[in-house]
PDB file of C-alpha atoms in Angstrom:
ATOM      1  CA  MET E   1     -21.468 -22.431 -12.933  1.00 49.00           C
ATOM      2  CA  THR E   2     -20.511 -22.833  -9.265  1.00 55.00           C
ATOM      3  CA  ASP E   3     -22.763 -21.825  -6.388  1.00 57.00           C
ATOM      4  CA  ALA E   4     -20.386 -18.941  -5.590  1.00 57.00           C
ATOM      5  CA  ALA E   5     -20.515 -17.667  -9.177  1.00 53.00           C
ATOM      6  CA  ALA E   6     -24.316 -17.899  -9.184  1.00 59.00           C
ATOM      7  CA  ALA E   7     -24.454 -15.702  -6.061  1.00 78.00           C
ATOM      8  CA  LEU E   8     -22.485 -12.836  -7.632  1.00 83.00           C
ATOM      9  CA  THR E   9     -24.306  -9.562  -8.084  1.00 84.00           C
ATOM     10  CA  ASP E  10     -23.834  -7.359 -11.136  1.00 86.00           C
ATOM     11  CA  THR E  11     -21.605  -5.139  -9.017  1.00 83.00           C
ATOM     12  CA  ASP E  12     -19.529  -8.151  -7.919  1.00 87.00           C
ATOM     13  CA  THR E  13     -19.058  -9.104 -11.549  1.00 91.00           C
ATOM     14  CA  ARG E  14     -18.020  -5.561 -12.510  1.00 90.00           C
ATOM     15  CA  VAL E  15     -15.555  -5.391  -9.618  1.00 91.00           C
ATOM     16  CA  LEU E  16     -14.054  -8.753 -10.569  1.00 94.00           C
ATOM     17  CA  LEU E  17     -13.656  -7.659 -14.187  1.00 95.00           C
ATOM     18  CA  ARG E  18     -12.004  -4.445 -13.039  1.00 94.00           C
ATOM     19  CA  LEU E  19      -9.636  -6.392 -10.753  1.00 96.00           C
ATOM     20  CA  ARG E  20      -8.694  -8.710 -13.616  1.00 97.00           C
ATOM     21  CA  ARG E  21      -7.839  -5.690 -15.774  1.00 96.00           C
ATOM     22  CA  ILE E  22      -5.755  -4.300 -12.903  1.00 97.00           C
ATOM     23  CA  GLU E  23      -3.984  -7.651 -12.628  1.00 97.00           C
ATOM     24  CA  GLY E  24      -3.048  -7.346 -16.298  1.00 97.00           C
ATOM     25  CA  GLN E  25      -1.807  -3.809 -15.743  1.00 96.00           C
ATOM     26  CA  VAL E  26       0.400  -4.984 -12.865  1.00 97.00           C
ATOM     27  CA  ARG E  27       1.850  -7.748 -15.052  1.00 97.00           C
ATOM     28  CA  GLY E  28       2.516  -5.066 -17.662  1.00 96.00           C
ATOM     29  CA  LEU E  29       4.384  -3.050 -15.034  1.00 96.00           C
ATOM     30  CA  GLN E  30       6.522  -6.077 -14.213  1.00 97.00           C
ATOM     31  CA  ARG E  31       7.360  -6.557 -17.904  1.00 97.00           C
ATOM     32  CA  MET E  32       8.205  -2.879 -18.288  1.00 97.00           C
ATOM     33  CA  ILE E  33      10.693  -3.098 -15.434  1.00 96.00           C
ATOM     34  CA  GLU E  34      12.187  -6.342 -16.764  1.00 97.00           C
ATOM     35  CA  GLU E  35      12.595  -4.713 -20.188  1.00 97.00           C
ATOM     36  CA  GLY E  36      14.267  -1.658 -18.687  1.00 97.00           C
ATOM     37  CA  ARG E  37      11.607   0.748 -19.930  1.00 97.00           C
ATOM     38  CA  ASP E  38      11.797   4.458 -19.241  1.00 97.00           C
ATOM     39  CA  CYS E  39      10.942   5.483 -15.663  1.00 96.00           C
ATOM     40  CA  HIS E  40       8.391   8.006 -16.930  1.00 96.00           C
ATOM     41  CA  ASP E  41       6.480   5.243 -18.730  1.00 96.00           C
ATOM     42  CA  ILE E  42       6.609   2.998 -15.653  1.00 96.00           C
ATOM     43  CA  LEU E  43       5.374   5.764 -13.363  1.00 97.00           C
ATOM     44  CA  THR E  44       2.561   6.581 -15.797  1.00 96.00           C
ATOM     45  CA  GLN E  45       1.461   2.942 -15.797  1.00 96.00           C
ATOM     46  CA  LEU E  46       1.758   2.801 -11.997  1.00 96.00           C
ATOM     47  CA  SER E  47      -0.465   5.865 -11.716  1.00 96.00           C
ATOM     48  CA  GLY E  48      -3.062   4.120 -13.862  1.00 95.00           C
ATOM     49  CA  VAL E  49      -2.981   1.045 -11.628  1.00 96.00           C
ATOM     50  CA  ARG E  50      -3.452   3.153  -8.517  1.00 95.00           C
ATOM     51  CA  SER E  51      -6.389   4.995 -10.072  1.00 94.00           C
ATOM     52  CA  ALA E  52      -7.979   1.706 -11.122  1.00 94.00           C
ATOM     53  CA  LEU E  53      -7.585   0.303  -7.601  1.00 93.00           C
ATOM     54  CA  ASP E  54      -9.148   3.440  -6.143  1.00 91.00           C
ATOM     55  CA  ALA E  55     -12.112   3.089  -8.512  1.00 91.00           C
ATOM     56  CA  ALA E  56     -12.544  -0.584  -7.539  1.00 91.00           C
ATOM     57  CA  GLY E  57     -12.437   0.398  -3.873  1.00 89.00           C
ATOM     58  CA  GLU E  58     -15.092   3.031  -4.460  1.00 87.00           C
ATOM     59  CA  GLN E  59     -17.365   0.475  -6.115  1.00 87.00           C
ATOM     60  CA  ILE E  60     -16.910  -1.906  -3.191  1.00 84.00           C
ATOM     61  CA  LEU E  61     -17.561   0.918  -0.723  1.00 82.00           C
ATOM     62  CA  GLU E  62     -20.763   1.859  -2.556  1.00 82.00           C
ATOM     63  CA  GLN E  63     -21.902  -1.755  -2.404  1.00 79.00           C
ATOM     64  CA  TYR E  64     -21.068  -1.894   1.318  1.00 74.00           C
ATOM     65  CA  ALA E  65     -22.969   1.329   1.962  1.00 72.00           C
ATOM     66  CA  ALA E  66     -25.965  -0.151   0.177  1.00 71.00           C
ATOM     67  CA  GLY E  67     -25.881  -3.023   2.644  1.00 66.00           C
ATOM     68  CA  CYS E  68     -24.355  -5.802   0.574  1.00 59.00           C
ATOM     69  CA  ARG E  69     -21.958  -7.572   2.894  1.00 55.00           C
ATOM     70  CA  ALA E  70     -21.897  -5.567   6.112  1.00 52.00           C
ATOM     71  CA  ARG E  71     -24.551  -7.430   8.080  1.00 58.00           C
ATOM     72  CA  PRO E  72     -27.215  -8.791   5.779  1.00 63.00           C
ATOM     73  CA  GLY E  73     -30.653  -7.784   6.955  1.00 69.00           C
ATOM     74  CA  GLU E  74     -29.438  -5.030   9.291  1.00 73.00           C
ATOM     75  CA  ALA E  75     -29.473  -1.332   8.565  1.00 75.00           C
ATOM     76  CA  ILE E  76     -26.140   0.331   7.854  1.00 74.00           C
ATOM     77  CA  THR E  77     -25.345   3.074  10.367  1.00 76.00           C
ATOM     78  CA  PRO E  78     -23.323   6.198   9.626  1.00 78.00           C
ATOM     79  CA  GLN E  79     -20.618   4.738  11.875  1.00 80.00           C
ATOM     80  CA  ASP E  80     -20.465   1.669   9.625  1.00 77.00           C
ATOM     81  CA  VAL E  81     -19.895   3.869   6.588  1.00 75.00           C
ATOM     82  CA  VAL E  82     -17.215   5.913   8.361  1.00 79.00           C
ATOM     83  CA  ARG E  83     -15.451   2.687   9.397  1.00 80.00           C
ATOM     84  CA  ALA E  84     -15.545   1.413   5.809  1.00 77.00           C
ATOM     85  CA  VAL E  85     -14.171   4.700   4.452  1.00 78.00           C
ATOM     86  CA  LYS E  86     -11.330   4.596   6.983  1.00 80.00           C
ATOM     87  CA  LEU E  87     -10.484   1.046   5.890  1.00 79.00           C
ATOM     88  CA  LEU E  88     -10.421   2.145   2.261  1.00 74.00           C
ATOM     89  CA  ARG E  89      -8.124   5.081   3.004  1.00 77.00           C
ATOM     90  CA  ARG E  90      -5.513   3.191   5.015  1.00 78.00           C
TER      91      ARG E  90
END
């Protein structure tokens, strides 16, 4: 195990697993397009990818709000949370 892997929190691990699943979904979307699948099926899959990305973003935002990577050791201000939410909603 690398030093970086040893430093991962449970939340980091869950987010990474979620992102790997999303990566697989995106590859599935690419295959669907290459195979000429029905637009309805492609849009349904795309909707699932977007929802999964939103959920991953929410997990990361929750971790940020709890003080994970903002400024270790410093309190998170309401302005910090607002800034993070704005970044997520861009």
